[in-house]
Structures are given as C-alpha cells and as structure tokens.
Coordinates of C-alpha atoms in Angstrom, one line a residue:
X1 CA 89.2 -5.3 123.2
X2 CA 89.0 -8.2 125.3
X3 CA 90.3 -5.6 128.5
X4 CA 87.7 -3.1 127.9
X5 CA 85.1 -6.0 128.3
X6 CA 86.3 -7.4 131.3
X7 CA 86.5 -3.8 132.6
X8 CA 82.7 -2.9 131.2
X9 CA 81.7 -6.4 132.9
X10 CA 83.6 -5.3 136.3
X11 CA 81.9 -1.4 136.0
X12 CA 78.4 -3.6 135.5
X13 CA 78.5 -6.0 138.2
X14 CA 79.6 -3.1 140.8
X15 CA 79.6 0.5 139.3
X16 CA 80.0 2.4 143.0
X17 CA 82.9 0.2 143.6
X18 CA 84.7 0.5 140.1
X19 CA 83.3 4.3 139.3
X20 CA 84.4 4.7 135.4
X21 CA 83.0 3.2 132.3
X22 CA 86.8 3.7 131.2
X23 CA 90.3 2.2 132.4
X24 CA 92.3 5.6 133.0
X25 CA 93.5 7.2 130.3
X26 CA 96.8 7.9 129.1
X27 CA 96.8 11.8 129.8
X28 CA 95.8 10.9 133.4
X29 CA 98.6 8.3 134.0
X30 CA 101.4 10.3 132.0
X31 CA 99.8 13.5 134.9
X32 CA 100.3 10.9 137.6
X33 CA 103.9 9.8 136.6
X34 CA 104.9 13.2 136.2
X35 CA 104.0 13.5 140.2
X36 CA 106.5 11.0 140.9
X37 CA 110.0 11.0 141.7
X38 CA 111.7 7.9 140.8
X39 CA 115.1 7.9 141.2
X40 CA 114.1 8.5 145.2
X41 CA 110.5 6.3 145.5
X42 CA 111.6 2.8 147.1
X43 CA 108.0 1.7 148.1
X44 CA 104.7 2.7 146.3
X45 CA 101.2 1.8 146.4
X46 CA 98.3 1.6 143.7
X47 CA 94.7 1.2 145.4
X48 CA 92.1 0.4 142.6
X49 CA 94.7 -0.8 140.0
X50 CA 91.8 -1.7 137.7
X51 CA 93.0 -3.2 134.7
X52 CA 96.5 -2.1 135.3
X53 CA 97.1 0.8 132.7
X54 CA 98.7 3.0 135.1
X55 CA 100.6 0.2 137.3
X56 CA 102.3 -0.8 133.6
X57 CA 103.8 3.0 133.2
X58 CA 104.9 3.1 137.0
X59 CA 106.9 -0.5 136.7
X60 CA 108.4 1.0 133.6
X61 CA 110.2 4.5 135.7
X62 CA 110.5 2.0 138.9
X63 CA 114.0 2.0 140.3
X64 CA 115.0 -1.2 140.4
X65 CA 115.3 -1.3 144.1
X66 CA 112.0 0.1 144.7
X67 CA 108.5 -2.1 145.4
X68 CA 105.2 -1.8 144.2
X69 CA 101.7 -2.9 146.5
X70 CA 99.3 -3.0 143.7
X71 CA 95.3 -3.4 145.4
X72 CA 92.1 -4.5 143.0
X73 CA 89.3 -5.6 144.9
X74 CA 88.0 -7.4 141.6
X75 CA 89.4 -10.5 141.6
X76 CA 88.9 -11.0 137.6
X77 CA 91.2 -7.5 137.2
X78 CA 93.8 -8.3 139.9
X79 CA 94.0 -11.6 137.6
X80 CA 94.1 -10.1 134.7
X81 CA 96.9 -7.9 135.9
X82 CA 99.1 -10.4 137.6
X83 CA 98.7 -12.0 133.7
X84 CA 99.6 -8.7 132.4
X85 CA 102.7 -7.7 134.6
X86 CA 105.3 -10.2 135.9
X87 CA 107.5 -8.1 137.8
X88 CA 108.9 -9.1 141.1
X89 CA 108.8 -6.3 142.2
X90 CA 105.1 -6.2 142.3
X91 CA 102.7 -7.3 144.8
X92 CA 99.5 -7.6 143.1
X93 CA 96.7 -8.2 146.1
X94 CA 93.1 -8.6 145.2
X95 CA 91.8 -7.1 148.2
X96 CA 89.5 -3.9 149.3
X97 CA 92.5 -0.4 149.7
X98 CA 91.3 -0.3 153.4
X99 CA 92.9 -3.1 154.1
X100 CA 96.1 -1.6 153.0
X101 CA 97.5 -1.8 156.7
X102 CA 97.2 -5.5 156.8
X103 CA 99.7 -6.6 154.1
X104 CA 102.2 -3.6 154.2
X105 CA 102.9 -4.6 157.6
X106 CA 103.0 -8.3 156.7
X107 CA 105.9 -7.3 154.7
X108 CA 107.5 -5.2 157.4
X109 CA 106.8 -1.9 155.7
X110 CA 106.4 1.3 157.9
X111 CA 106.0 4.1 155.5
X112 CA 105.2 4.2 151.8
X113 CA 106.8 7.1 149.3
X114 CA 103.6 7.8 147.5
X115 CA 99.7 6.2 147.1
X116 CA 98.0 6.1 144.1
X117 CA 94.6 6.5 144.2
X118 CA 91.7 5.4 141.5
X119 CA 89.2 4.3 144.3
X120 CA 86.1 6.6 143.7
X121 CA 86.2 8.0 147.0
X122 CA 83.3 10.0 146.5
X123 CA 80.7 6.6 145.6
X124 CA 81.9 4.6 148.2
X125 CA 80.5 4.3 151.8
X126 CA 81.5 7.0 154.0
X127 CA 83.1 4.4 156.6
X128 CA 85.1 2.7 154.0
X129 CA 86.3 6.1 152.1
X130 CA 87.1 7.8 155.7
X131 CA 89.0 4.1 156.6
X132 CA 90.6 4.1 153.1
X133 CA 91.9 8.2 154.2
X134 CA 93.3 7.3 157.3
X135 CA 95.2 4.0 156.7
X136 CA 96.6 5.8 153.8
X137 CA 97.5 9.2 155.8
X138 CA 99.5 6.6 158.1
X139 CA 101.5 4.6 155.9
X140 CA 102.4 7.3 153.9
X141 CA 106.0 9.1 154.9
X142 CA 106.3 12.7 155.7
X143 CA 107.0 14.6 152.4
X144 CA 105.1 11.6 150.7
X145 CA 102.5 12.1 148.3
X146 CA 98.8 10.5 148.2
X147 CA 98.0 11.0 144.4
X148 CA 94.1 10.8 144.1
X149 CA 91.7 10.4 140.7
X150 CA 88.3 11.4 140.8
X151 CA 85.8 12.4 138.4
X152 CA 84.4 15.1 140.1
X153 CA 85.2 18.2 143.3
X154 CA 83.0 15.9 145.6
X155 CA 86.3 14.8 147.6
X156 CA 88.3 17.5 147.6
X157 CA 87.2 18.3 151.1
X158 CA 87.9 14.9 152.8
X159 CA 91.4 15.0 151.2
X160 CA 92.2 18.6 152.2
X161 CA 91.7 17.6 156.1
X162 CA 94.8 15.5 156.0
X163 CA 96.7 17.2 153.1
X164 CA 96.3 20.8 153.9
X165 CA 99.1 21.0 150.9
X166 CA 97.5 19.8 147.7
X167 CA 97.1 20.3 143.9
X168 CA 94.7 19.8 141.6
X169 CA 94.6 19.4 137.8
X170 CA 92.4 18.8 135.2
X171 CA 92.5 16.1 132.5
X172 CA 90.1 16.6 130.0
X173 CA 91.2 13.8 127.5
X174 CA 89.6 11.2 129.6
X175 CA 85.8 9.8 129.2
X176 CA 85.2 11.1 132.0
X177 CA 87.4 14.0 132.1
X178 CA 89.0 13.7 135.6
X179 CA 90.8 15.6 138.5
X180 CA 94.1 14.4 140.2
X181 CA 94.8 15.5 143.6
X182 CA 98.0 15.8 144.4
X183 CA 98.5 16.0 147.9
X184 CA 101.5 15.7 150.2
X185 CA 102.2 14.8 153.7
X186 CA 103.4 17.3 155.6

C-alpha cells in the first residue's frame, strides 16, 4: 500500500512526466521479459523504472555477468528502488532517460543489448522525447532491442523512424491497458 502512495504522490506532483495512475502491471512486465534473451543480454537499460516492478523480474532472469542502468527521474522512486533492490549489478540513477549518454559512457559502455522503456513518450516535450529516441537508437547494439510502453498509438510513428522493424502487442490487464513496442535495431 505504502508503494502505490508514493507512486499516486509521484503521478500527482508531475503526471506528464510519470504518465500512469498505476506501476506496470504484471501482464506487461511478464510481455516485456518474454522480449528478452537472457542467457545472451550482458548490459541493459530501464528508463522510467518507477517504483521498480519490472526492474525486480529483469534482476531475477539477469545473467550473472550481465549489468543493469536503471533511470527514475523521481528521486523519491529511485530511493525507493535502491531500498527495494540491492543488487550489484544494478545502477540505479535518479536522473531524466536523456541523459542516458552521460553515465553509460562514464562506465565505458559502448552499446547496450536492449532498453526498456516506461517514459511516456507521447506526454513529454517533443525535444526531450526526440533526445530520449536518439541517445537510445545510439547506445543500443545492432540486433538490440528498444522495448517501449505506452498507453496509447500516439508514438508509434516516432519509434518506427528508427526501428523500421517493430512489434506491437496489447495488454489489456493493465489500468490503463497498454501497448509494448518491440522494436529492434537493425
């Protein structure tokens, strides 16, 4: 109970920037893990990690040579996380996704395996979604995949300009239902 206020609270203070009412549901996590290989992913990132319901399934199917960049611009989520999941293998950074750049190549990362995406894309200003895109389309490997959750069609055609090669499916058992975009770098 205690998460779903501090997530309400977050959605309150700043709904373009948090974009659900909800943390991610189950359904959409399990479709997201599904979209991952494990046994092969060595670095992955999670931009908008919210309260950290999908970052706790990924560091369960993590290999244990593999490293997570977890991003919530929230400070009082990223907290809540870094209380939640003590992992060394995760980097929990309470800072905005388009800043991505900065700290993957503080740690001498080139390319990532996949991006997971909760950002609303679609509510946030063009700049910063088009900003969020691009530095993601470059860290990401060839054959990598940008995994994206929105609530809505809106972004599909941002998205499909650098993943000509995409997915979509349709979660309904989620308040509100939601689309993931599965989209790899080709």
């Amino acid at each position: 109970m205690k998460n779903k206020k501090l997530f309400l609270k977050a959605f309150l203070k700043n709904p373009r920037r948090v974009g659900a009412l909800n943390q991610t549901s189950n359904f959409v996590a399990k479709e997201i893990i599904n979209s991952i290989d494990f046994e092969k992913a060595r670095c992955l990132v999670e931009l908008g990690a919210g309260m950290g319901n999908i970052t706790k399934k990924i560091v369960r199917k993590m290999h244990p040579e593999c490293i997570l960049f977890c991003f919530e611009i929230d400070p009082d989520l990223a907290e809540q996380i870094a209380k939640n999941i003590q992992d060394p293998r995760v980097k929990i950074i309470s800072d905005s996704a388009e800043n991505m750049g900065k700290y993957l190549h503080q740690s001498k990362i080139k390319k990532v395996d996949y991006i997971i995406s909760t950002v609303p894309l679609t509510t946030l200003p063009y700049r910063k979604m088009k900003e969020i895109l691009k530095s993601s389309f470059q860290y990401l490997r060839s054959g990598g995949k940008y995994i994206q959750v929105q609530y809505s069609l809106l972004g599909r055609r941002h998205l499909r300009m650098l993943f000509p090669k995409m997915g979509i499916n349709f979660v309904f058992l989620n308040f509100p239902p939601a689309f993931v975009y599965v989209c790899v770098k080709i």
